[in-house]
CSV table of C-alpha atoms in Angstrom, one decimal:
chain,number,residue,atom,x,y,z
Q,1,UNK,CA,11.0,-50.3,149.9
Q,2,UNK,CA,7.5,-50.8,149.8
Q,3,UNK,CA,6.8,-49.2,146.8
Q,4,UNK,CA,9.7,-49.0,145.0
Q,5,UNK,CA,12.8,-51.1,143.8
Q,6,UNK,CA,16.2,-51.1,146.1
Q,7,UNK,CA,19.4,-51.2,144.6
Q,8,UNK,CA,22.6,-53.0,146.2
Q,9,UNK,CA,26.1,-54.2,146.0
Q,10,UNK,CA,26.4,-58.0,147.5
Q,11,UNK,CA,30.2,-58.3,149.4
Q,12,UNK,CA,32.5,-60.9,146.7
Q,13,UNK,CA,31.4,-64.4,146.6
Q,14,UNK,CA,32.0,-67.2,144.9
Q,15,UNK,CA,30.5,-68.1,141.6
Q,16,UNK,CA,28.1,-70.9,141.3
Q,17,UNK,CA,26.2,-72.0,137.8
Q,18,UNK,CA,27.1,-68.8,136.3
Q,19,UNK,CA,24.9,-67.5,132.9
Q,20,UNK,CA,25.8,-63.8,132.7
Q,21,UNK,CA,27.7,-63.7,128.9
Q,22,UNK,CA,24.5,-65.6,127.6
Q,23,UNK,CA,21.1,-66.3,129.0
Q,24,UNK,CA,20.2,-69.9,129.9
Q,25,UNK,CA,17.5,-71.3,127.8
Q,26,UNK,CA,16.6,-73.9,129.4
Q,27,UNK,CA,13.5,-73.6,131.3
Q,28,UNK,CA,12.4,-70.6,129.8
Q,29,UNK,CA,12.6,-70.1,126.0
Q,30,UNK,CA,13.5,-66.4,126.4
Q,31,UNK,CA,15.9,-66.8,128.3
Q,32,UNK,CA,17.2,-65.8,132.1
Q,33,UNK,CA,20.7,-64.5,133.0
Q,34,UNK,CA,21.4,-66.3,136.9
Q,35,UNK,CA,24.3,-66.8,139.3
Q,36,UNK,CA,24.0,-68.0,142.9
Q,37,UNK,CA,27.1,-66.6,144.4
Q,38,UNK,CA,28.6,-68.4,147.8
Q,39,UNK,CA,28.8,-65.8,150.5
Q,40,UNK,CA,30.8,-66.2,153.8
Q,41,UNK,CA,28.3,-65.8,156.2
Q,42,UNK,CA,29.3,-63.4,158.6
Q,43,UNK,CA,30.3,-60.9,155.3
Q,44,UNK,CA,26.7,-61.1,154.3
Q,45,UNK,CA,24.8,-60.5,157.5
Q,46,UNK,CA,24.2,-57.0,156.4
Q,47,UNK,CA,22.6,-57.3,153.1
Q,48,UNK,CA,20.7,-60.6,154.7
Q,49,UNK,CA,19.8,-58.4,157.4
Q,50,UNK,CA,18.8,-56.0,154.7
Q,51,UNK,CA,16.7,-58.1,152.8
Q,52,UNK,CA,14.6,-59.0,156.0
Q,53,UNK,CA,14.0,-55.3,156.4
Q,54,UNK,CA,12.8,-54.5,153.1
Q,55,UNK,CA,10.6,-57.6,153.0
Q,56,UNK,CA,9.2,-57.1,156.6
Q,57,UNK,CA,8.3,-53.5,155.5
Q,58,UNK,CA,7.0,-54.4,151.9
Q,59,UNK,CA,4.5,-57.4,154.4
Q,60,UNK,CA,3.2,-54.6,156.9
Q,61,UNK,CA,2.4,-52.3,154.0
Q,62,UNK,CA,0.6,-55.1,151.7
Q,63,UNK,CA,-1.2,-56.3,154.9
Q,64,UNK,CA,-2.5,-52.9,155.0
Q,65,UNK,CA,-3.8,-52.9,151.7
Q,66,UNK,CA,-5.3,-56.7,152.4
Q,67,UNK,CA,-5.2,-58.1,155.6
Q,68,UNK,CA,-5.7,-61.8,154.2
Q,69,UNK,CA,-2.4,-61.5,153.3
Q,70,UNK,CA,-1.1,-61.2,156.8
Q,71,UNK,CA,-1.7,-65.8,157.2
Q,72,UNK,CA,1.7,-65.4,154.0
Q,73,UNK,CA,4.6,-66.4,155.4
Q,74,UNK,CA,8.4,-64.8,154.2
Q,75,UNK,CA,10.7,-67.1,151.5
Q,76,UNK,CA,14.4,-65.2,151.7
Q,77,UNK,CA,16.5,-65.3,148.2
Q,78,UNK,CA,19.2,-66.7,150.4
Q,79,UNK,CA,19.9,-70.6,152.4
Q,80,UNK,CA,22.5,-71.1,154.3
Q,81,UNK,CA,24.9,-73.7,152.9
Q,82,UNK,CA,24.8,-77.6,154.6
Q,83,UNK,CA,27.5,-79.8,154.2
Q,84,UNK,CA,26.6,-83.6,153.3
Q,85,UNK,CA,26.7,-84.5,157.4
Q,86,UNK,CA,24.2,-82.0,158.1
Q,87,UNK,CA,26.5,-79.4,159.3
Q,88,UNK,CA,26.5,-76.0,158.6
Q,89,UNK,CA,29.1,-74.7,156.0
Q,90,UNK,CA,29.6,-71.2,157.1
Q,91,UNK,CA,28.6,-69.7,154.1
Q,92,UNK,CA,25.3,-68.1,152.5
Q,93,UNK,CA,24.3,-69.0,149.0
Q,94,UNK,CA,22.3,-66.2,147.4
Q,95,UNK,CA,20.5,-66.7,144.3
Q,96,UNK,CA,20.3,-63.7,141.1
Q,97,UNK,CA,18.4,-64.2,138.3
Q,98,UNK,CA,16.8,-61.7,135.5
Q,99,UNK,CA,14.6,-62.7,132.4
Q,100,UNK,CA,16.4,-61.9,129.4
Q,101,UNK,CA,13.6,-60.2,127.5
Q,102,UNK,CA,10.9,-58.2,129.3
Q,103,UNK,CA,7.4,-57.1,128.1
Q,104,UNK,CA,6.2,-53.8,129.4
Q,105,UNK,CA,2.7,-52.1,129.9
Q,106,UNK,CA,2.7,-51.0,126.4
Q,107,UNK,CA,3.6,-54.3,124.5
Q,108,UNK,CA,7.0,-53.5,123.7
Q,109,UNK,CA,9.6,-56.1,124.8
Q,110,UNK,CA,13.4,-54.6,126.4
Q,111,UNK,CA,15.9,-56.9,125.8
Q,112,UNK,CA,18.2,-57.4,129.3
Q,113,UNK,CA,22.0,-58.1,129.8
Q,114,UNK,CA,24.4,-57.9,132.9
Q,115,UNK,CA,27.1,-55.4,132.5
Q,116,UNK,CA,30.3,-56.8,133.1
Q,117,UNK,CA,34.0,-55.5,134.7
Q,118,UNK,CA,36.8,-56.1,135.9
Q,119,UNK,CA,38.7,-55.7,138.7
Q,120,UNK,CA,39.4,-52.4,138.2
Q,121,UNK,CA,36.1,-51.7,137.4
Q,122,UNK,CA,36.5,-51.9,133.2
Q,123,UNK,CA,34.3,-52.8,130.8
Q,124,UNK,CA,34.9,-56.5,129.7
Q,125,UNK,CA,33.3,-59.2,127.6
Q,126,UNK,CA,35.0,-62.4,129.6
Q,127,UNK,CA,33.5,-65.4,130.0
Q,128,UNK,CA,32.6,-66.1,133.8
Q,129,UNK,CA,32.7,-69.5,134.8
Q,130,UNK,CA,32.1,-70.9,137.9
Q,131,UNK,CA,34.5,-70.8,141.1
Q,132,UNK,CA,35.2,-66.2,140.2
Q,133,UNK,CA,34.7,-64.1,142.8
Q,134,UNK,CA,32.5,-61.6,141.7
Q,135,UNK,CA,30.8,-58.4,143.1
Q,136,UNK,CA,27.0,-58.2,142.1
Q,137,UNK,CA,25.1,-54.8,141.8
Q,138,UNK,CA,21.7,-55.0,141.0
Q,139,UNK,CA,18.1,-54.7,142.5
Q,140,UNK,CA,15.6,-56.1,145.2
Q,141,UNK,CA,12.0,-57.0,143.9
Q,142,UNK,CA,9.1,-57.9,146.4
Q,143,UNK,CA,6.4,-59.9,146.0
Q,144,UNK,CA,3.1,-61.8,146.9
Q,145,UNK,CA,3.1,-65.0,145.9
Q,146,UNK,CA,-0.4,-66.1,146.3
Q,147,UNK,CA,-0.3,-70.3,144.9
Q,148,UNK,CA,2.5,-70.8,147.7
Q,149,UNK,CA,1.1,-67.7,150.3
Q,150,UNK,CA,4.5,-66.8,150.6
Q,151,UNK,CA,5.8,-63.2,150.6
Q,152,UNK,CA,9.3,-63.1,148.6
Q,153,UNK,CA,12.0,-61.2,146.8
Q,154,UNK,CA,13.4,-61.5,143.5
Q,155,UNK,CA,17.7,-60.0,143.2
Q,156,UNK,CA,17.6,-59.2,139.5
Q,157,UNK,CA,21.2,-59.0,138.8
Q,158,UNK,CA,22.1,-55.5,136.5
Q,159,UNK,CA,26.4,-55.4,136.5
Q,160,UNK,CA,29.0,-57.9,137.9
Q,161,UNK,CA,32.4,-56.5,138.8
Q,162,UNK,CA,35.1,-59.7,138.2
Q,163,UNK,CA,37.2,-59.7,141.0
Q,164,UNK,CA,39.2,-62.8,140.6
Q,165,UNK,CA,38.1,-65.1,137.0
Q,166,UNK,CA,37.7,-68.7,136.3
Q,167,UNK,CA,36.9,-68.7,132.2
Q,168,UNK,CA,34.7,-71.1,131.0
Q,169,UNK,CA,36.3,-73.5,129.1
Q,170,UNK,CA,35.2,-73.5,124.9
Q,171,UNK,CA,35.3,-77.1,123.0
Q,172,UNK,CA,35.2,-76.6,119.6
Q,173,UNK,CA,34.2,-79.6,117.1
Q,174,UNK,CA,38.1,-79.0,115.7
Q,175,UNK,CA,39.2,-79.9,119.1
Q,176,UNK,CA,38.6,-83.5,118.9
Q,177,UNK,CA,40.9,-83.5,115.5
Q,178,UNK,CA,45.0,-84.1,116.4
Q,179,UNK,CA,47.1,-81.7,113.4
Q,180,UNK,CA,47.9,-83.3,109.9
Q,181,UNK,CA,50.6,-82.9,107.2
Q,182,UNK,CA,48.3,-81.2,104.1
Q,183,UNK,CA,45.6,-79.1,103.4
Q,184,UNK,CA,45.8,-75.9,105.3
Q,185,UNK,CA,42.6,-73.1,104.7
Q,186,UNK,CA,44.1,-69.3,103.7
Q,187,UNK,CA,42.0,-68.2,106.6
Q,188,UNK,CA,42.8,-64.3,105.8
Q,189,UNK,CA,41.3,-64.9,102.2
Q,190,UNK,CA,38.3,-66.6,103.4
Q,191,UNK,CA,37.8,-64.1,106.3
Q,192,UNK,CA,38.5,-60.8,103.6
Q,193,UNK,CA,35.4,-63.2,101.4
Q,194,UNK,CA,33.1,-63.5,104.2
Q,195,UNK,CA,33.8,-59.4,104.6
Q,196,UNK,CA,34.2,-60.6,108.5
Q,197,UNK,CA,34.2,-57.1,110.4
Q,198,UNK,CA,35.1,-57.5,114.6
Q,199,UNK,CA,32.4,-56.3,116.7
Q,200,UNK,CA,33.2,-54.1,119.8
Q,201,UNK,CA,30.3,-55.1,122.6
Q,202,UNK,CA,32.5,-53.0,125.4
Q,203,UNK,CA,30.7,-49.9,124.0
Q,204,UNK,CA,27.6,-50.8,124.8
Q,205,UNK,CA,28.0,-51.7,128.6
Q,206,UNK,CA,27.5,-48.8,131.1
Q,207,UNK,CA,30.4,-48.6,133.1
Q,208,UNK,CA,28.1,-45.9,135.5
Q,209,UNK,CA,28.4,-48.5,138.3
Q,210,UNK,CA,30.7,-47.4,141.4
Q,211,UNK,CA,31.3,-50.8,143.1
């Protein structure tokens, strides 16, 4: 781990703030695909206890390289959930995120997306809202970060497997309109116009991932 990227499979969790279909914008122009997922605990002690390995071995082997580095202290990509009394809730919120666009040593810029299935471990182009239990596969990125001397560790998030869905619910502007006696648009004829030809994005996921 201390050179090199580690892949893993978190246990099903529940979906929190979920931007997998599209990236948010928000904060960063090009965008960043992110869920937190909501862990029971006692599930997740082995990829926490994981994490702790890979980031205590990526420390001793940067602390090698620089021992100035050894006064950093460890930030997890995980918190255990408190209730509004204080109490703890019994589960672990993890937190995924990946930039949508990428620049690499040469200039060129990759352009990122989470793979999605379902349950049975198809290809699928659903929209994930929050409250699904998902499965998330991706991989664990260390790091020094020297403005808060904290060693770290980014879970880029690369395929979700859907295990039970919440869709996000889609207001559209005609929504707001109640159904009238009259005019009525030859949809068929305006779609045949606008030469309106269905895209298929399920070929382009990898569905390589054995969850």
């Amino acid at each position: 781990m201390a050179t090199q990227r580690t892949t893993f499979t978190s246990p099903k969790g529940i979906a929190m703030w979920p931007w997998l279909n599209t990236p948010d914008t928000k904060f960063n122009p090009d965008g960043e695909y992110k869920v937190n997922l909501r862990i029971p605990t006692e599930e997740a002690e082995p990829l926490m206890g994981q994490i702790r390995g890979w980031l205590e071995e990526y420390k001793v082997d940067q602390i090698k390289k620089d021992p100035k580095l050894s006064r950093f202290g460890i930030s997890y990509p995980y918190e255990e959930e408190i209730d509004d009394q204080g109490n703890l809730t019994g589960f672990t919120i993890f937190k995924f995120k990946q930039k949508a666009k990428i620049q690499t040593r040469d200039g060129s810029v990759l352009s990122m997306k989470v793979a999605l299935f379902d349950a049975k471990r198809n290809p699928t182009t659903v929209r994930v809202g929050g409250g699904s239990v998902l499965k998330v596969h991706g991989f664990a990125l260390p790091y020094a970060m020297h403005s808060t001397k904290l060693f770290g560790m980014s879970l880029k998030p690369m395929s979700v497997q859907i295990i039970n869905l919440t869709e996000v619910e889609i207001t559209t502007a005609s929504s707001i309109f109640d159904e009238e006696d009259g005019y009525e648009a030859d949809l068929e004829a305006e779609a045949a116009e606008a030469k309106v030809k269905p895209v298929n994005l399920s070929e382009e996921l990898d569905d390589s991932v054995d969850f």
